[in-house]
Short mmCIF file of C-alpha atoms in Angstrom, two decimals:
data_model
loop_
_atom_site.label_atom_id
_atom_site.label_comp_id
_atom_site.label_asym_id
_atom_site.label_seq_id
_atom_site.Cartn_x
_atom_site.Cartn_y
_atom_site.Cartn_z
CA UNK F 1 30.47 116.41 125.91
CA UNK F 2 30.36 120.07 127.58
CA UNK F 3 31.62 119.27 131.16
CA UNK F 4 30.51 121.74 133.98
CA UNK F 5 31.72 120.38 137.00
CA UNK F 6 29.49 121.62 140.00
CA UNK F 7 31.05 121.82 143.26
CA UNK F 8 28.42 122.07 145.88
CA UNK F 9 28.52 125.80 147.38
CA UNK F 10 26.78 127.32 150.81
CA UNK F 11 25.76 130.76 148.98
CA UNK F 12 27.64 132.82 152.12
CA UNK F 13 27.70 135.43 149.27
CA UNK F 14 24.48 135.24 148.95
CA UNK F 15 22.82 135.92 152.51
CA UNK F 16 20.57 138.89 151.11
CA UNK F 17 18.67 136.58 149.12
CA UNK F 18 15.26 136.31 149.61
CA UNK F 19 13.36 133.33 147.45
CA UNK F 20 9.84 135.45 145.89
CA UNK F 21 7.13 133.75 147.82
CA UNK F 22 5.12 130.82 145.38
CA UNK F 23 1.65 129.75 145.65
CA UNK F 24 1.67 126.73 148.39
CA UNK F 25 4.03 128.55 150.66
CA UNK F 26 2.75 129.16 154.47
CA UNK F 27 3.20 132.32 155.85
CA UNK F 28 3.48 133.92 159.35
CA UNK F 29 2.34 136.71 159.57
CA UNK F 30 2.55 139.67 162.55
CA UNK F 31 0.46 142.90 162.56
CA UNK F 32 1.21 144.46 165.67
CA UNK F 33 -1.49 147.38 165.32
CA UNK F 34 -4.08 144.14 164.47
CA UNK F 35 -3.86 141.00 167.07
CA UNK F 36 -6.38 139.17 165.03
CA UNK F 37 -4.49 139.10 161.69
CA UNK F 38 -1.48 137.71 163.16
CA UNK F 39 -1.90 134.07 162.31
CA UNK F 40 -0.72 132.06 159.15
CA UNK F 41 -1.60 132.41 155.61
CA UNK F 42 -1.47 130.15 152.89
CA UNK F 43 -0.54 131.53 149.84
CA UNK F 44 -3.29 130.50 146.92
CA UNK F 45 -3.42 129.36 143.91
CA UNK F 46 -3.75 132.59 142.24
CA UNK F 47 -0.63 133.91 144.62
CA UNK F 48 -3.11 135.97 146.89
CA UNK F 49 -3.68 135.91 150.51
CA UNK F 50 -7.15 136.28 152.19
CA UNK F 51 -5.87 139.27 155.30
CA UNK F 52 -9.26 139.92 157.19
CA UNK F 53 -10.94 143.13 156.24
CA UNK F 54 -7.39 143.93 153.70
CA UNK F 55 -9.22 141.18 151.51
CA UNK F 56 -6.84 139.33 148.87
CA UNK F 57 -3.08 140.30 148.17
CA UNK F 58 -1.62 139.63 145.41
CA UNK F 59 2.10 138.66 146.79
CA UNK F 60 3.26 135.66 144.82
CA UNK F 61 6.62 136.95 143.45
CA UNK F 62 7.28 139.29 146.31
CA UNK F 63 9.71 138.59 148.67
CA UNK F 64 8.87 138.50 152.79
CA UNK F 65 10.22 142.37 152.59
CA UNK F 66 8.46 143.22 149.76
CA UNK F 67 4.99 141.47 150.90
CA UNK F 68 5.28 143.37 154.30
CA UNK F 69 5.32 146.79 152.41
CA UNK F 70 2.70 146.02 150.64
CA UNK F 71 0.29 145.30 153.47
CA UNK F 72 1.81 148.43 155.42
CA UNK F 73 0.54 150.42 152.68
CA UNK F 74 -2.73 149.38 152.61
CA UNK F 75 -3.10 149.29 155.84
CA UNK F 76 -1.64 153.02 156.44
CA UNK F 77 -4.11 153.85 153.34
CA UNK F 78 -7.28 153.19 154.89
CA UNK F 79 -7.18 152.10 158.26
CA UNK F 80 -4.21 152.93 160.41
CA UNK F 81 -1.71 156.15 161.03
CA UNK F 82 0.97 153.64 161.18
CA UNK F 83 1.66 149.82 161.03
CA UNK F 84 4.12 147.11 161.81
CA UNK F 85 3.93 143.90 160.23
CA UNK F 86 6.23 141.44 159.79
CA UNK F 87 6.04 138.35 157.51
CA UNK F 88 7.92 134.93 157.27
CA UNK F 89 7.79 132.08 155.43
CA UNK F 90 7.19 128.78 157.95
CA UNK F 91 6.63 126.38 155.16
CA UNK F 92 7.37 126.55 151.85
CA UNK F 93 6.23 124.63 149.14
CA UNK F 94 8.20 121.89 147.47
CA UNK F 95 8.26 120.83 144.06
CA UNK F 96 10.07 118.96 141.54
CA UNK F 97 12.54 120.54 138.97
CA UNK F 98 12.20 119.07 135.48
CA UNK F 99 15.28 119.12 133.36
CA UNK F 100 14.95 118.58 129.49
CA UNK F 101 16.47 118.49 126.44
CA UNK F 102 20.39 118.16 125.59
CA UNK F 103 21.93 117.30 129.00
CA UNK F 104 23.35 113.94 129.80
CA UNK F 105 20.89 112.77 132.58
CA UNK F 106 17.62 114.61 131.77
CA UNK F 107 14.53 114.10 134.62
CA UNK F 108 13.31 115.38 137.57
CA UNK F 109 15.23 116.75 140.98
CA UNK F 110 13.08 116.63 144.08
CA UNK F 111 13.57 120.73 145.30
CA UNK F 112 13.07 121.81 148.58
CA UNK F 113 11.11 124.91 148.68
CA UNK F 114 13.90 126.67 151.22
CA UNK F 115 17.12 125.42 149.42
CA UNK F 116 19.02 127.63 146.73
CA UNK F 117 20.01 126.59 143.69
CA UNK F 118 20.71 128.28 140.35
CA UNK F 119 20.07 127.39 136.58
CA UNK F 120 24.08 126.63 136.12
CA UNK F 121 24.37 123.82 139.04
CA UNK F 122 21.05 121.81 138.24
CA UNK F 123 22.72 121.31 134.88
CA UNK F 124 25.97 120.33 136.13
CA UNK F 125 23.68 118.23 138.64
CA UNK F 126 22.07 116.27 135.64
CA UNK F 127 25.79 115.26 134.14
CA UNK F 128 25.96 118.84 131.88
CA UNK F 129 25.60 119.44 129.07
CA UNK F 130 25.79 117.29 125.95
CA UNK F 131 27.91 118.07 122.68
CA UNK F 132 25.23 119.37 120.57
CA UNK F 133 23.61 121.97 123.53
CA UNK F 134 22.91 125.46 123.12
CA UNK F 135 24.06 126.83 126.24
CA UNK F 136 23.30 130.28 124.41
CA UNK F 137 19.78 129.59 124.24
CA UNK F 138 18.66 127.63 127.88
CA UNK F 139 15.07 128.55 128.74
CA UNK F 140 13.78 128.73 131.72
CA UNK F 141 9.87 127.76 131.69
CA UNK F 142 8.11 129.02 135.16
CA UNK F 143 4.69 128.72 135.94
CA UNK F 144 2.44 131.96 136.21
CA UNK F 145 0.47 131.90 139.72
CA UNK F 146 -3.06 131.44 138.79
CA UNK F 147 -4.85 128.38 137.27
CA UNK F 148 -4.55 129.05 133.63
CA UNK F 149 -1.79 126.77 132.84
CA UNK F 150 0.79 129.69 131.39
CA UNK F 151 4.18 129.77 131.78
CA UNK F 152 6.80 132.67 131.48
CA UNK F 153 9.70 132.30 129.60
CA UNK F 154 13.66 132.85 130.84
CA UNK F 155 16.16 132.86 128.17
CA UNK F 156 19.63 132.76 129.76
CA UNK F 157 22.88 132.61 128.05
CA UNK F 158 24.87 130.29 130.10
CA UNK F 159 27.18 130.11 127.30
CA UNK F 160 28.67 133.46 127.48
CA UNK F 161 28.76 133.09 131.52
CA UNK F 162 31.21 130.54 131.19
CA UNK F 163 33.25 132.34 128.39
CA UNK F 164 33.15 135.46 130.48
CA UNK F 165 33.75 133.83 133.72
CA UNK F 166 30.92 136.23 134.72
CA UNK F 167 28.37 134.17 136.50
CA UNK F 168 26.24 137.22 138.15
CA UNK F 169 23.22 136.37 135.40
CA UNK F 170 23.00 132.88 136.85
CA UNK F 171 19.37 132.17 137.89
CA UNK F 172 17.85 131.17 140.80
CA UNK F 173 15.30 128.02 140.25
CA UNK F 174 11.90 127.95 142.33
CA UNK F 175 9.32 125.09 142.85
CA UNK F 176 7.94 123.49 139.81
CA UNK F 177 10.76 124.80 137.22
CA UNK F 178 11.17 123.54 133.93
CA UNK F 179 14.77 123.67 132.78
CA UNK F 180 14.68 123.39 128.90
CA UNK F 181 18.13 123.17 127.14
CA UNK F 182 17.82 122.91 123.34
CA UNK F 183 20.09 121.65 120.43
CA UNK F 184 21.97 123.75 118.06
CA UNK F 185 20.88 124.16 114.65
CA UNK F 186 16.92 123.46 115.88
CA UNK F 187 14.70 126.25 115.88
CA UNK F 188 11.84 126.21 118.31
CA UNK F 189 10.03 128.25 115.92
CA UNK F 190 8.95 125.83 113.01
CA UNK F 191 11.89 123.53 112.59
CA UNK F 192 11.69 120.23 110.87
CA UNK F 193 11.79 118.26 113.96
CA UNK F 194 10.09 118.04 117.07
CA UNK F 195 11.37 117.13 120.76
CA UNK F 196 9.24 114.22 122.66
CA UNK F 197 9.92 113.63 126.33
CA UNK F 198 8.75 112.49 129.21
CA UNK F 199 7.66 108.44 129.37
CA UNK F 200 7.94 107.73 125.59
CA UNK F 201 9.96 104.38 124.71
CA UNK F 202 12.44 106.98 122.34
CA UNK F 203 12.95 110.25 124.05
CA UNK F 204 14.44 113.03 121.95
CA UNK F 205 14.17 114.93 118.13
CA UNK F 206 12.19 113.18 116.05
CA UNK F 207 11.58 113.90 112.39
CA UNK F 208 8.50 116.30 111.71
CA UNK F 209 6.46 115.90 108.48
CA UNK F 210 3.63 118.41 107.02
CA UNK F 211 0.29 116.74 108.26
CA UNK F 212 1.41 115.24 111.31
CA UNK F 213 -0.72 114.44 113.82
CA UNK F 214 -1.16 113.43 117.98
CA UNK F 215 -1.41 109.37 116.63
CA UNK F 216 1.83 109.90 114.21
CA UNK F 217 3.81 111.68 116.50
CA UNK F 218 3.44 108.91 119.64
CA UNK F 219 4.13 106.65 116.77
CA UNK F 220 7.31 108.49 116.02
CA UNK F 221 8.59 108.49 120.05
CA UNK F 222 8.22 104.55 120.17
CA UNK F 223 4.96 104.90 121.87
CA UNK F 224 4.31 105.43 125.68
CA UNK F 225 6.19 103.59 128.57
CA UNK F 226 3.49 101.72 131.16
CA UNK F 227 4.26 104.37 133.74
CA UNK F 228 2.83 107.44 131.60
CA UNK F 229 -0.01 109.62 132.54
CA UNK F 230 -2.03 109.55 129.20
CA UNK F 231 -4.60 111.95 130.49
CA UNK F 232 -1.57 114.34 131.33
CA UNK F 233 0.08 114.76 128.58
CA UNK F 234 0.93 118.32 126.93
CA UNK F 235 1.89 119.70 123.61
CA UNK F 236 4.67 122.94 124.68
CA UNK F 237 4.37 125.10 121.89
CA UNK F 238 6.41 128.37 120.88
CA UNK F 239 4.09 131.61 120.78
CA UNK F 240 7.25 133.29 118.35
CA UNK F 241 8.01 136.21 120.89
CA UNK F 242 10.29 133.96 123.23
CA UNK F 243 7.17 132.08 125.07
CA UNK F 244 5.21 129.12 125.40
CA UNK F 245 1.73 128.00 125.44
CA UNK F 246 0.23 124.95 127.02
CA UNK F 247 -1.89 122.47 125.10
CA UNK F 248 -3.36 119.64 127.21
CA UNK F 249 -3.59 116.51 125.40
CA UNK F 250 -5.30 113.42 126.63
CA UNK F 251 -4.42 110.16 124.97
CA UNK F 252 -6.23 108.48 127.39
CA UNK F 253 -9.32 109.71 125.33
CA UNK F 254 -7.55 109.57 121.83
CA UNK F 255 -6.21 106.05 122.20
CA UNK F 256 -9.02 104.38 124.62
CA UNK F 257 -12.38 106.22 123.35
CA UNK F 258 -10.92 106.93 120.04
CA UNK F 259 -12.03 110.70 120.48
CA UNK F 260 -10.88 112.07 117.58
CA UNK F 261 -10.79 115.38 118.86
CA UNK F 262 -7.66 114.67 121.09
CA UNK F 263 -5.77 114.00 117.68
CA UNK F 264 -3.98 117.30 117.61
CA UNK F 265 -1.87 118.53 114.62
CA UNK F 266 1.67 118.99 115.62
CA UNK F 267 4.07 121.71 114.69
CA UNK F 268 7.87 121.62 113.53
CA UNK F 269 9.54 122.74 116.75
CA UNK F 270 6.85 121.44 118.95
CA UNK F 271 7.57 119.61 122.94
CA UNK F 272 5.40 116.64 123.18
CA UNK F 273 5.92 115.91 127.00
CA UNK F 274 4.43 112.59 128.63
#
């Protein structure tokens, strides 16, 4: 077993951080030049704000420094000489933290929207890593603001952070992370097995065949636990340039109504998550 022992840390160092602003958090926001803005904002699904006659922002990613530039420019563009706005965050948004794959106590941590807390602790959080990890290779799967179900892709090396004692790659996690760490010697790219998690009766690498299909792959895991969300489950599948895409899968349909259509080929290298 790869030990990383995780001693809980204050992040004094880290005082200049600013956590980008997610879709859910609640702004304050202050425009001095424009009583009637200053109220709060929630941020949207889409990571825009609706400010008055500014219309919709895009600011999801942006920190509170960053978003108040960006209104002071568009408000110096059109409408005022100068402006002074300030923006805070009042509430943000919480969200779990999925952790999969190859550490020793894989599942969810409940994350509080203000907290900090970086890609290297969460694993020592969940036990570490296990023996066959590839701490070279940890992904990083984030959620694109918007509703089209995309995520963007972080590959970090924690690896060579530990071997170079240089930790100053270490990520911070947000709301709603997925925290992916593979095995060696299994590509993600069309290997011969494929990883089901999630509330399956056998988490982990299963044996992938040619031909194999939604019905053959549950099959494979065990089958589903009684807690599982059949109309929620997803097929994560590699896009070959370091991403993922989405594919909803509802075996609510497949196993109740017998729709057929819900029987999705699988892929070597495939995530079947439940």
């Amino acid at each position: 077993m790869i030990l990383l022992v995780f001693v809980p840390v204050s992040h004094a160092a880290d005082e200049g951080y600013q956590r980008p602003l997610a879709p859910g958090d609640l702004l304050d926001i202050v425009v001095e030049e424009a009583p009637e803005l200053s109220k709060n904002y929630p941020v949207a699904g889409d990571g825009t704000i609706r400010l008055g006659f500014l219309g919709r922002i895009r600011i999801a990613g942006m920190t509170t420094d960053e978003a108040s530039s960006r209104i002071v420019d568009l408000m110096t563009d059109s409408y005022f000489k100068t402006a002074t706005v300030q923006v805070a965050v009042s509430e943000f948004v919480e969200g779990s933290i999925m952790v999969l794959g190859a550490v020793n106590e894989p599942g969810s941590y409940a994350f509080r929207g203000d907290e900090l807390l970086t890609l290297v602790e969460i694993i020592a959080m969940k036990g570490g890593a296990t023996e066959r990890a590839a701490l070279d290779d940890v992904k990083i799967l984030r959620w694109k603001p918007g509703g089209r179900m995309e995520l963007e892709t972080i590959t970090v090396n924690v690896k060579k952070m530990f071997d170079d004692l240089d930790f100053s790659r270490d990520q911070y996690l947000s709301p709603r992370d997925i925290v992916y760490v593979p095995e060696m010697q299994v590509s993600l790219d069309g290997g011969a097995e494929f990883l089901a998690l999630g509330e399956v009766q056998a988490p982990g690498f299963h044996e992938y065949f040619e031909g194999m299909d939604m019905i053959r792959a549950v099959a494979a895991a065990g089958g589903v636990s009684r807690e599982a969300k059949l109309e929620a489950a997803r097929i994560l599948r590699s896009d070959g340039s370091g991403g993922y895409s989405i594919i909803p899968v509802d075996l609510a349909a497949l196993f109740g109504s017998a729709d057929m259509g819900m029987n999705i080929k699988m892929k070597g290298g495939d995530i079947l998550f439940v």
